[in-house]
XYZ file of C-alpha atoms in Angstrom:
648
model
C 35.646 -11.901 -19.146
C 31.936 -11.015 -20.535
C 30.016 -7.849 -18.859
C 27.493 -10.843 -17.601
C 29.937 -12.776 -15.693
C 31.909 -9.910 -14.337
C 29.203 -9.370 -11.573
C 29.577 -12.409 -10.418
C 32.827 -12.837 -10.377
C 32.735 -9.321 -8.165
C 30.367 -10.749 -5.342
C 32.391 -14.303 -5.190
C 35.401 -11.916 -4.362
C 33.912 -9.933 -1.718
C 31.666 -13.434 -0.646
C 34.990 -14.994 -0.065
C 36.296 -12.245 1.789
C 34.081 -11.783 4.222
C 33.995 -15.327 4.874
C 37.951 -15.684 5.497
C 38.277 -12.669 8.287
C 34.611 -14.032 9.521
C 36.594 -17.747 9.904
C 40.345 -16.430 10.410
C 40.061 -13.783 12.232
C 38.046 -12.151 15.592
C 35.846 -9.559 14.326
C 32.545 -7.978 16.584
C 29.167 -8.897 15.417
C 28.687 -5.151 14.019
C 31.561 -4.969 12.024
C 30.487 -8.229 10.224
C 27.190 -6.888 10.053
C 28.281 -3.677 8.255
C 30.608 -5.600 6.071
C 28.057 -7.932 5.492
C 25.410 -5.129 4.394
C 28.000 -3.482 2.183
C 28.436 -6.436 0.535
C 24.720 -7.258 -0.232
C 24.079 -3.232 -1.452
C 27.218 -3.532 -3.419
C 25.475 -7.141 -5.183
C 21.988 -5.132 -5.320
C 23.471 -2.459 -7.155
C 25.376 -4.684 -9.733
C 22.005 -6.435 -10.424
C 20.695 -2.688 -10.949
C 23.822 -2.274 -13.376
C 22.947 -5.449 -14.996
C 19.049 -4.166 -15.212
C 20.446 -0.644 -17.037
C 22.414 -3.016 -19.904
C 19.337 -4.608 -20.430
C 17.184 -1.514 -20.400
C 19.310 0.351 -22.454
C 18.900 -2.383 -25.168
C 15.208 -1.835 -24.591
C 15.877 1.781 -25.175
C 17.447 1.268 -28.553
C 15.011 -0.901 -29.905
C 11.886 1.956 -28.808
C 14.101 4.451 -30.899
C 14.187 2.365 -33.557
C 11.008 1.708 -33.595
C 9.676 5.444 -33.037
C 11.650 5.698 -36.397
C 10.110 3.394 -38.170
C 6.375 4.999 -37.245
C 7.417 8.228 -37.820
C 8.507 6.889 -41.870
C 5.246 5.343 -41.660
C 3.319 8.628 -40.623
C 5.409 10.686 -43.392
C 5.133 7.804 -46.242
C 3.079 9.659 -49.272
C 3.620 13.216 -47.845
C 3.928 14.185 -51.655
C 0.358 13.146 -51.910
C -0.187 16.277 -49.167
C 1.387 18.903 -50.702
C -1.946 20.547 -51.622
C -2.715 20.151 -47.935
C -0.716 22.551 -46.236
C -2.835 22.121 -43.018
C -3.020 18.757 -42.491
C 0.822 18.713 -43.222
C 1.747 21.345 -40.994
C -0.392 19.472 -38.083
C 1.752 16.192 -38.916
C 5.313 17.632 -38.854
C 4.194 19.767 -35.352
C 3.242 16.027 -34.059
C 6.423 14.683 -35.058
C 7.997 17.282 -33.891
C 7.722 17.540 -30.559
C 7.416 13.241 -30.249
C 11.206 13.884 -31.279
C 11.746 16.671 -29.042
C 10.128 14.619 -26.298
C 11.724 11.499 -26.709
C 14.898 13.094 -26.497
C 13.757 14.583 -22.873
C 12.820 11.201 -22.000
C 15.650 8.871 -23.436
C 18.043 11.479 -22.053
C 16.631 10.959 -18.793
C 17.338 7.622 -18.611
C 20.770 7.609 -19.865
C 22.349 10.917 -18.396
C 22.689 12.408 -15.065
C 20.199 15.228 -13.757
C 23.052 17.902 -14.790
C 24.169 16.389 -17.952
C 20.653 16.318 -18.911
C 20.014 20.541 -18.401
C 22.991 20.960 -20.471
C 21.203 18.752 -23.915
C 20.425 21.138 -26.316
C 17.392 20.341 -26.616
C 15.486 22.797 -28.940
C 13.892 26.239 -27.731
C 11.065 24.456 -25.625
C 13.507 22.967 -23.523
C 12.285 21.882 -20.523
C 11.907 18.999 -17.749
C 9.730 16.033 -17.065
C 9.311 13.624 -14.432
C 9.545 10.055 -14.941
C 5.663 9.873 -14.272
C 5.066 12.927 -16.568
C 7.373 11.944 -19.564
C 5.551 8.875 -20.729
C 1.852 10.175 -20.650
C 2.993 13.275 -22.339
C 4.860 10.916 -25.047
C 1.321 8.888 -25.345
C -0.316 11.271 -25.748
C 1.976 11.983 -29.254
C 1.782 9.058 -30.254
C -1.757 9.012 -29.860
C -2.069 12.207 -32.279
C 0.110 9.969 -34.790
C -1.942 7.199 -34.198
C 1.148 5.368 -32.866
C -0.486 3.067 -30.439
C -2.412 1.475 -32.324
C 0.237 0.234 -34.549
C 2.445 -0.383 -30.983
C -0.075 -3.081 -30.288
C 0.234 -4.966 -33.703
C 4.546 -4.497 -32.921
C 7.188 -6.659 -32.382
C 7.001 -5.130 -28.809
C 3.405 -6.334 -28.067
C 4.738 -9.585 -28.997
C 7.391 -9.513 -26.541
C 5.421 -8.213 -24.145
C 3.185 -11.429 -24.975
C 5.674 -13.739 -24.435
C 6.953 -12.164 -21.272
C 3.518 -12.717 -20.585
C 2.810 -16.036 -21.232
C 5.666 -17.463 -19.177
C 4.014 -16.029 -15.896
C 2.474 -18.618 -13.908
C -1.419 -18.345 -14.052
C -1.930 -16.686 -10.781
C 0.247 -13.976 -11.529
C -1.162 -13.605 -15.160
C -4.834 -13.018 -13.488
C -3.221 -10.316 -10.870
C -1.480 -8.731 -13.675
C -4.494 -8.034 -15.853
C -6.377 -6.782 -12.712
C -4.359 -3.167 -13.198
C -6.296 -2.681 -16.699
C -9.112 -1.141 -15.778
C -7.232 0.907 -12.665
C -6.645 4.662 -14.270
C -3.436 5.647 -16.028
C -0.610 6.250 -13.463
C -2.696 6.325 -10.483
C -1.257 5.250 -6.935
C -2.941 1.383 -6.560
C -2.803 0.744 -2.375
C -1.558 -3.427 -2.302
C -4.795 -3.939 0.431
C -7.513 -3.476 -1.647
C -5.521 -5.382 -4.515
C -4.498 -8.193 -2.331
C -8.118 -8.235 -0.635
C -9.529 -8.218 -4.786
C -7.196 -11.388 -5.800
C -8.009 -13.595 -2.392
C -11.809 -12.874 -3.267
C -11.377 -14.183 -7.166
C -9.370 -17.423 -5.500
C -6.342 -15.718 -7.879
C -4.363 -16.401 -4.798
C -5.282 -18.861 -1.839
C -3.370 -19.527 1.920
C -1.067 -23.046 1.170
C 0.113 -24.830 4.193
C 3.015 -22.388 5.400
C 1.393 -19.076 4.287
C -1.973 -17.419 4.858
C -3.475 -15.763 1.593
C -2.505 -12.377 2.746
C 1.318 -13.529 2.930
C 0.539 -15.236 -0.733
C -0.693 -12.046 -2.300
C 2.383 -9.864 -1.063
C 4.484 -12.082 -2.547
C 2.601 -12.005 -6.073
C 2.706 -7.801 -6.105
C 6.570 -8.262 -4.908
C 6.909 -10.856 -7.799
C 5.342 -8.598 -10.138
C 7.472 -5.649 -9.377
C 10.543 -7.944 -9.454
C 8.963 -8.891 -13.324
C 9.313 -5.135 -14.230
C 5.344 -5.548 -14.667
C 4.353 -2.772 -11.824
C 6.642 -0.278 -10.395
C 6.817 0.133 -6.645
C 6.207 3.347 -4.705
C 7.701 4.807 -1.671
C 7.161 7.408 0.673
C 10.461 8.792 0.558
C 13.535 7.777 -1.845
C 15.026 6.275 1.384
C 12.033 4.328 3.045
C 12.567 0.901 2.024
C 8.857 -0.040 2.857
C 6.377 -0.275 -0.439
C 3.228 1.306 0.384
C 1.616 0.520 -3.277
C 2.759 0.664 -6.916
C 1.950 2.437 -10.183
C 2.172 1.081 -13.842
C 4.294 2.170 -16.678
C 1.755 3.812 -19.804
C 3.270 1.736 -21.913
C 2.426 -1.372 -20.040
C -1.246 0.188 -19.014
C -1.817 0.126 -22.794
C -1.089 -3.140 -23.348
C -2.701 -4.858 -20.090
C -5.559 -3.328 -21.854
C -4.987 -4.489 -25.218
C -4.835 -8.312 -23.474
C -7.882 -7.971 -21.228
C -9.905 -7.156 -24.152
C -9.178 -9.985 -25.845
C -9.500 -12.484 -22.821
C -13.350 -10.756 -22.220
C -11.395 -10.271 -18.638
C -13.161 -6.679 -18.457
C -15.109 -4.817 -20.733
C -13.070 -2.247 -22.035
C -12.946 -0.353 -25.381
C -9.525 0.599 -27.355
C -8.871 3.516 -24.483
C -9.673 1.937 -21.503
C -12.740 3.160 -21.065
C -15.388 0.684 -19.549
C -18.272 -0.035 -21.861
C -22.280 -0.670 -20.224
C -24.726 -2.569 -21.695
C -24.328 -6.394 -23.056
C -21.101 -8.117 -21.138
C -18.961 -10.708 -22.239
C -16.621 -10.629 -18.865
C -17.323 -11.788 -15.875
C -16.193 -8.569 -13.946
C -18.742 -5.316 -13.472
C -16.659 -2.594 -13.042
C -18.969 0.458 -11.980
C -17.761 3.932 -13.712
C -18.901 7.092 -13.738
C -22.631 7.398 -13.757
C -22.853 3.391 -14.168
C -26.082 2.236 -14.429
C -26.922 -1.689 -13.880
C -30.307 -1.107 -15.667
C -29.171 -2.369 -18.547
C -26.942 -4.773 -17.633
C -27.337 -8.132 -19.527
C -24.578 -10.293 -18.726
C -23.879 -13.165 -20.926
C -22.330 -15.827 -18.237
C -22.121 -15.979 -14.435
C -21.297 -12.842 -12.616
C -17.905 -13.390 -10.345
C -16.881 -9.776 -9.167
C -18.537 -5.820 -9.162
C -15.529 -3.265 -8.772
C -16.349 0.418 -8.417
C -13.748 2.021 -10.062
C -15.382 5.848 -9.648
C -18.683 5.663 -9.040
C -20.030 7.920 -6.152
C -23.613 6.861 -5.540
C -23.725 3.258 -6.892
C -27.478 1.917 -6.861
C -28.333 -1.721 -8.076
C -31.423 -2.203 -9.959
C -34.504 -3.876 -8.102
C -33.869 -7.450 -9.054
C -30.341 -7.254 -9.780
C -28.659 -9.819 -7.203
C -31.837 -12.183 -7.503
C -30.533 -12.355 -11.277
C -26.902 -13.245 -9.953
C -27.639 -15.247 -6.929
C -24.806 -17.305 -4.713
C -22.646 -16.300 -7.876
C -20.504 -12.968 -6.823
C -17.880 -13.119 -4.569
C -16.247 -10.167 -5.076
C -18.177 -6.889 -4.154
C -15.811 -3.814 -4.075
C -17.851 -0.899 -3.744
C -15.629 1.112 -1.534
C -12.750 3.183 -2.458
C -9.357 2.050 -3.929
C -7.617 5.153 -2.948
C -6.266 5.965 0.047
C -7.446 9.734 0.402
C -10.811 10.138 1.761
C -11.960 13.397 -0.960
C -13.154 10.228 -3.137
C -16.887 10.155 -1.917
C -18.835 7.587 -2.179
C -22.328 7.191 -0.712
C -25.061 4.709 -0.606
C -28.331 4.387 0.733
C -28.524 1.297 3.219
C -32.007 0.018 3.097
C -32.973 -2.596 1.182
C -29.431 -2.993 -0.632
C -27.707 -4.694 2.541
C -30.226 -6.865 2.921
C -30.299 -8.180 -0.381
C -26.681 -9.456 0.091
C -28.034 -11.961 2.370
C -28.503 -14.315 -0.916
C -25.059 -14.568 -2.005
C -23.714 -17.499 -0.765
C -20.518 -17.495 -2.690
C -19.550 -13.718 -1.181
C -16.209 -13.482 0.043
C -14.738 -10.270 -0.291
C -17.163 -7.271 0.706
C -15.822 -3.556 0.568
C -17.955 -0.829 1.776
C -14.386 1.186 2.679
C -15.243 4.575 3.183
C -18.964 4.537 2.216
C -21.535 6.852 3.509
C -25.088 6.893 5.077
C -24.612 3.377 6.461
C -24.985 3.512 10.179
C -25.719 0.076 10.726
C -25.105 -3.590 9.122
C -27.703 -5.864 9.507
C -28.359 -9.222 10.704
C -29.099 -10.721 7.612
C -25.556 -10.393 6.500
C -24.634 -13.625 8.324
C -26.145 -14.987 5.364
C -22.925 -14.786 3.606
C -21.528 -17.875 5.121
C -18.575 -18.026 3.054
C -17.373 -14.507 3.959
C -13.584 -14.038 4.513
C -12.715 -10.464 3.914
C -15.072 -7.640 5.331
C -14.152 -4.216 4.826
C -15.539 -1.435 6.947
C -12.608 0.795 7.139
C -13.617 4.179 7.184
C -17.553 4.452 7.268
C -17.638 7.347 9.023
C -21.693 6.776 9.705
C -21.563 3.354 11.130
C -22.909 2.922 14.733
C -23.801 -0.601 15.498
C -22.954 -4.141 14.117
C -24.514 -7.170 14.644
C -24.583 -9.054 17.652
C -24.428 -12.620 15.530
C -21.405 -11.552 13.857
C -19.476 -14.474 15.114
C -21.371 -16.787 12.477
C -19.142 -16.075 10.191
C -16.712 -18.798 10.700
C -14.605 -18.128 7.484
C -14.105 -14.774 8.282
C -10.142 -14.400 8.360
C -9.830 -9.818 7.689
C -12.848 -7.761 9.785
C -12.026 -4.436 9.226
C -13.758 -1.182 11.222
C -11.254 0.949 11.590
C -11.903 4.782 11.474
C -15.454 3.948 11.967
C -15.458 6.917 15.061
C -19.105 6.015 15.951
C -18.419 2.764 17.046
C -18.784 2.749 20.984
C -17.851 -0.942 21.513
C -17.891 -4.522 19.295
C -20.207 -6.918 20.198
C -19.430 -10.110 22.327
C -18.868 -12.761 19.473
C -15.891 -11.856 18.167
C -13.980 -14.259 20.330
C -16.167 -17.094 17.762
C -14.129 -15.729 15.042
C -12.116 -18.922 15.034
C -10.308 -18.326 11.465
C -9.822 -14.509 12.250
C -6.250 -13.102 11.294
C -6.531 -9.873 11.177
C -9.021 -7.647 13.179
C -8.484 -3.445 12.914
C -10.996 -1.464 14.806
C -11.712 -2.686 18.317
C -12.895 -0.386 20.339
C -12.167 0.031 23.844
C -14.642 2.421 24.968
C -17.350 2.332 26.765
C -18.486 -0.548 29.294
C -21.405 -2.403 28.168
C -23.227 -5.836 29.210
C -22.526 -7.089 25.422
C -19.387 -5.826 24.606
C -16.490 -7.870 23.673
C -13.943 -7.696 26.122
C -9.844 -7.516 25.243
C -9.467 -10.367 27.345
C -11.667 -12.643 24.868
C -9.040 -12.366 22.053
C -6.535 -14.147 23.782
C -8.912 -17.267 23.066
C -8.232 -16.305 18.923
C -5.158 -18.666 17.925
C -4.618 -16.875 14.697
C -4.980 -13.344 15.418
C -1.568 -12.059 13.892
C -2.458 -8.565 13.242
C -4.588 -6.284 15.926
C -5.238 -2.760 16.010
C -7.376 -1.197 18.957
C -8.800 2.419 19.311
C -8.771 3.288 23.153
C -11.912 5.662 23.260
C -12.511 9.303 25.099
C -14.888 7.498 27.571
C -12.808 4.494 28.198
C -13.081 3.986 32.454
C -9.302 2.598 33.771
C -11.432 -0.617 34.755
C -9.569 -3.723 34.703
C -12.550 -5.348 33.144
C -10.574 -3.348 30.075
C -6.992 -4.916 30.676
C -6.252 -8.272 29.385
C -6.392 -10.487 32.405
C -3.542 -13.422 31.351
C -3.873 -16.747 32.734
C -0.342 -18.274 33.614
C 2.391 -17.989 30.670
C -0.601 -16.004 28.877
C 0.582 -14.720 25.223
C -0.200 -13.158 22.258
C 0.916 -14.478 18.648
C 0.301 -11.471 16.977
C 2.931 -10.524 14.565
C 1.755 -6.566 14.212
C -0.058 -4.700 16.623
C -1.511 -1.078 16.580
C -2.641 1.398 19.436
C -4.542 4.382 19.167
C -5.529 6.548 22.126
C -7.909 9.711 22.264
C -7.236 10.735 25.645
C -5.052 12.641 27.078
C -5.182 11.784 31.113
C -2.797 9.148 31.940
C -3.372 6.023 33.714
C -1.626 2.054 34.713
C -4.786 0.469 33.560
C -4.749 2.557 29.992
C -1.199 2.196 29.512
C -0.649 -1.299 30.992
C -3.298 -3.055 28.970
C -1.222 -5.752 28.029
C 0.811 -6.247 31.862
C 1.989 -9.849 32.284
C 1.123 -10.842 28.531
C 4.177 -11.702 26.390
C 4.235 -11.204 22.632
C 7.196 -13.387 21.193
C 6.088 -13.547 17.727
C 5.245 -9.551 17.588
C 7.197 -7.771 14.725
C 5.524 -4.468 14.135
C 4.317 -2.215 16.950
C 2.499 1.588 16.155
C 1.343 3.143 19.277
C -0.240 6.494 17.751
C -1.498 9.471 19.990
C 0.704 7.529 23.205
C -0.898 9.435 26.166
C 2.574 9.412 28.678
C 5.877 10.283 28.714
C 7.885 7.509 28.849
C 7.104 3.589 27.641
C 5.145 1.294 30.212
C 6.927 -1.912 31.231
C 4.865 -4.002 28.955
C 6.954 -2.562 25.927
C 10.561 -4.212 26.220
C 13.177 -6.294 24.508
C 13.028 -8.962 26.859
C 8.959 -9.149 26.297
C 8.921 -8.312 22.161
C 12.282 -10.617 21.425
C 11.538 -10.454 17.537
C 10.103 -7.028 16.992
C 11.791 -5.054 14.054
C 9.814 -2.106 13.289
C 8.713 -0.004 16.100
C 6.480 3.727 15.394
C 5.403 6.196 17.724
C 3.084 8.585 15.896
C 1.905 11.614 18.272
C 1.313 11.837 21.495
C 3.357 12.815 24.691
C 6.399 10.577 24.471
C 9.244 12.308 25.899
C 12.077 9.888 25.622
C 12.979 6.140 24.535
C 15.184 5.763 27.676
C 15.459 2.390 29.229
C 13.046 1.891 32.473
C 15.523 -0.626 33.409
C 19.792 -0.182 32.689
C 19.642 -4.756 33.215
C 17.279 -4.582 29.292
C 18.556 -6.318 26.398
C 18.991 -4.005 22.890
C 16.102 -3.925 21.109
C 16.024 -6.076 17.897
C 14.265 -3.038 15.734
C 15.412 -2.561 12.484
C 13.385 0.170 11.360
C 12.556 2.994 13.642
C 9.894 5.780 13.111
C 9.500 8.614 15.501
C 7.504 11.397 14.158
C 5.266 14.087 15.254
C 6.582 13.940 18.710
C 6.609 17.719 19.872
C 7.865 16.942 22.975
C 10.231 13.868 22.376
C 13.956 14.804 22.361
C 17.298 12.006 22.304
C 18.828 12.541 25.790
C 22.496 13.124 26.130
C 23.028 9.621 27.476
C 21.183 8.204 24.879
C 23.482 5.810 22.286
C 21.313 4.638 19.442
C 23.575 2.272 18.237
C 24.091 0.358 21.475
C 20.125 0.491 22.431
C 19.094 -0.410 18.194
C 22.284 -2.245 16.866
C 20.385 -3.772 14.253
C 18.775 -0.347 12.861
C 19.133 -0.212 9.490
C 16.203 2.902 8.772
C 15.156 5.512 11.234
C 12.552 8.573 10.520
C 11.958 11.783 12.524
C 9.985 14.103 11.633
C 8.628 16.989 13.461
C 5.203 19.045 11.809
C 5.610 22.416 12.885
C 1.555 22.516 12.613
C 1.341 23.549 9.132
C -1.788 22.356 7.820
C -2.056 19.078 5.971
C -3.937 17.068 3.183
C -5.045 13.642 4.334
C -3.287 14.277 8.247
C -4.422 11.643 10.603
C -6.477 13.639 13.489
C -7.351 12.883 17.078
C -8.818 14.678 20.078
C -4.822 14.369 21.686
C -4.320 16.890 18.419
C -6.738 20.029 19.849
C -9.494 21.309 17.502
C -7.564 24.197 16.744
C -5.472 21.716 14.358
C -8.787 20.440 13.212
C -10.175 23.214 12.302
C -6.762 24.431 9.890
C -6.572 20.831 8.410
C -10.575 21.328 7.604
C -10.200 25.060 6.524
C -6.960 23.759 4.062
C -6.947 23.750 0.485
C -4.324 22.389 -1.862
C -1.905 21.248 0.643
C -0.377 17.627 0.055
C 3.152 17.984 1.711
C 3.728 18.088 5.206
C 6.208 21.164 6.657
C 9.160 19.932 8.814
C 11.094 21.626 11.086
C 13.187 18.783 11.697
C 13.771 15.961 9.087
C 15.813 12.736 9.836
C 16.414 10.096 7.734
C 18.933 7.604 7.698
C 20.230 3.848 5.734
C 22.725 1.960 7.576
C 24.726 2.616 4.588
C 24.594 6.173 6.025
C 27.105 5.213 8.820
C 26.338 5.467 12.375
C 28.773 8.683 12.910
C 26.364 10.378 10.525
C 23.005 9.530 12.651
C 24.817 10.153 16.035
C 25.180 13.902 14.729
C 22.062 14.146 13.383
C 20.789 13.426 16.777
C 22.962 16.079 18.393
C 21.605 18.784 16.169
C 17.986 17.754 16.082
């Protein structure tokens, strides 16, 4: 039997299996269930074996062709001799390209020991898998490899791989050439980038959020990206990076397609522009911008105080409808800053707008009226500005607006009434509970908002326990969010602030975060019987003591990944049995910060100022400090977890 029909043959064996005892005999639903996952981890791993054949074939054919650059590098080295400088330069190049593709090839065919034992010359030493490949390019570059990789038989390949992707994915793909050699890409702001182009667009059964997660997952099932987690365990993708190799030649091919303007490094080029894209770099200036065709899309890559010319966006009028002038990253050190004035107001003429990104901008305390101009608005990204104060009170003109972003905007006291006209709204972060005010939208209003699926709400200091606050249900009242998110900043207790939600059901809810959760122990509100389909479920600071049942008569919950950290005063009771109150876990985190100071640390009042003031006062840290640590995969085994929980 061939190695490629082996693996099949393997998971028909163990298929058939567990279908026999499942028909023949009387197993419990949790032995099937463990069977079952065994089986699919022992298929995803074959796959993974099947991936390594095919990469190491991949491997051989780089070696080869490193060989065949380095003959062409060396061919007339007679014609040298007289050069001993230039020589001696050359052979240190080649040199330690050989002594680093050994490192690197090594790495991918032995295991962590085997690979300290290579001889490996007198500089031998270690790289990461990030590290190895830009050190390697950087070689090559010396040699003046790359060029010749991108007239190869590999950029042909790569070509072809390319060509077969369906359209949509081909204009997502080339969207990671002008993003900077093996940075961290976030999927939001990606996502949010290829909705605004109309790369991807909502179909009958999905909106165009759902679309564009599939495309990134497509792409990193492609080998095209490479997914990143948090931890080697956490099966959630928080954002992806992109091999050098693959960098290089995304670059190579938006060139050519006048996709961006880039030159032979990456490196975006001012002045005359054939693409339709205006990507704003360091110290970009749109003074001399003379673009040859319509404008579709301005991306600030790294520019800290963009500024647009005086009659820029008369020039491109009811043509752009991608304007991405906040930050990519996710770590607030990138600054960026803009005077409002006049440059808000000038937005008012593009019709055609329908992503806008001012995430974590500065100096803009307010958005004007006159932004309602952009009827065809969908995505609107406030996240972040730190400086905004009011919004305006028309904002429910925008009828197409499906993502409204404000959250981590701190000086917002309340949203304005209107936001219950939102009628295409799907996802809304930000509202603020705060404050009582005649014109202030009310919690109560978004029940009227058919598809809200995603809702995250910032409970304020000076939030009143008024029922005005608390959603009021009608009979049979319900939500149809699928993720919800809760952030208090208080540290009293109260019904009204904890039972916000009392009588409302949320059958469709699969993701709750309650961050900075000001009690003990979990109101009513949050049960099996009332979240029937919920599967992830985080608690992220606060006072939580215990997940113990208010009821013994409550179902199990239905979570399958669980998330408990920075909990100083949570502990697993004696009588507590994860696996009968979570049989369907298959991922739980604890983690416990002993305080240590932190680089990017999510901080609320709850947290003290003394906390503030070390994370402010920090330099240079980027890991958190545990004094506690679980993680566990089903695969794990529950005997594992249930001593875990003893010791922790």
């Amino acid at each position: 039997m061939t190695s490629q029909k082996m693996p099949d043959y393997i998971v028909k064996i163990l298929s058939d299996y567990l279908e026999n005892i499942s028909t023949n005999y009387d197993i419990d639903a949790e032995a099937k269930n463990k069977l079952g996952y065994s089986i699919k981890k022992i298929k995803e791993d074959l796959q993974n074996m099947g991936d390594l054949i095919s990469q190491m074939k991949v491997l051989e054919n780089q070696i080869l062709q490193m060989y065949h650059y380095m003959e062409t590098a060396l061919q007339g080295i007679s014609d040298d001799r007289d050069q001993p400088e230039e020589m001696s330069k050359k052979l240190h190049d080649i040199s330690t390209l050989l002594e680093n593709m050994v490192i690197y090839f090594s790495h991918h065919l032995l295991s962590g020991e085997e690979m300290e034992t290579l001889p490996l010359g007198p500089r031998q030493q270690s790289y990461s898998d990030v590290q190895m490949p830009k050190i390697m390019s950087d070689n090559w570059l010396n040699l003046q490899i790359e060029e010749n990789i991108l007239d190869s038989p590999m950029m042909s390949n790569f070509q072809m791989s390319f060509d077969i992707l369906s359209i949509n994915l081909r204009l997502c793909l080339l969207t990671f050439a002008v993003f900077p050699e093996e940075q961290l890409i976030k999927k939001k702001p990606l996502i949010y980038w290829w909705i605004g182009e109309g790369f991807i667009t909502k179909s009958r059964n999905k909106t165009a959020e759902e679309a564009g997660e599939e495309t990134f997952m497509e792409l990193i099932d492609e080998g095209l990206i490479q997914p990143f987690h948090k931890t080697q365990k956490n099966p959630l993708i928080y954002g992806c990076t992109v091999h050098p190799w693959i960098h290089r030649m995304l670059i190579s091919m938006a060139r050519q397609a006048n996709f961006f303007d880039l030159d032979t490094t990456g490196k975006v080029t001012n002045g005359h522009q054939n693409s339709r894209r205006f990507v704003l770099d360091e110290r970009s200036s749109t003074n001399d911008y003379q673009p040859k065709g319509e404008l579709s899309a301005i991306i600030n890559m790294r520019e800290i105080y963009p500024s647009f010319s005086e009659n820029f966006f008369s020039k491109n009028d009811q043509k752009i409808k991608v304007l991405q002038l906040g930050r990519w990253q996710s770590s607030p050190r990138h600054h960026i800053e803009i005077e409002e004035g006049k440059f808000l107001d000038k937005l008012k003429t593009q019709k055609q707008l329908k992503y806008l990104s001012l995430r974590g901008v500065s100096r803009i305390t307010t958005l004007p009226s006159s932004i309602v101009g952009c009827q065809n608005l969908e995505i609107l990204d406030l996240r972040a500005c730190h400086n905004l104060e009011t919004l305006p009170f028309d904002i429910g003109s925008f009828k197409k607006l499906t993502h409204f972003d404000v959250s981590e905007c701190y000086l917002l006291e309340n949203l304005p009434n209107g936001l219950e006209k939102l009628s295409s709204i799907e996802v809304l972060k930000g509202f603020v509970v705060n404050h009582w005010r005649k014109n202030s939208c009310s919690l109560a209003s978004l029940l009227s908002l058919e598809k809200l699926i995603k809702l995250s709400i910032n409970i304020g200091i000076a939030y009143q326990a008024m029922p005005w606050f608390r959603v009021v249900p009608t009979r049979h009242s319900s939500f149809n969010l699928r993720i919800l998110v809760i952030i208090w900043q208080m540290r009293s207790t109260s019904e009204i602030r904890l039972n916000l939600f009392r009588d409302i059901s949320f059958p469709n809810l699969e993701k709750l975060d309650l961050r900075c959760f000001p009690d003990t122990m979990l109101p009513s509100w949050i049960s099996p019987e009332n979240m029937g389909n919920l599967k992830r479920l985080y608690m992220r600071g606060g006072m939580l003591k215990t997940l113990l049942p208010v009821s013994e008569n409550l179902n199990p919950w239905k979570v399958e990944i669980l998330r408990l950290n920075y909990l100083k005063n949570f502990r697993f009771q004696e009588s507590f049995d994860v696996q009968k109150e979570f049989p369907h876990l298959s991922y739980l985190e604890r983690i416990n910060c002993n305080g240590q100071p932190v680089e990017n640390i999510a901080w609320t009042v709850v947290d003290g100022w003394e906390i503030a003031r070390r994370i402010l006062s920090s330099e240079g840290s980027s890991r958190l400090h545990y004094d506690a640590n679980i993680e566990w995969r089903l695969d794990d085994g529950w005997e594992k977890l249930k001593r875990w929980i003893a010791q922790a």
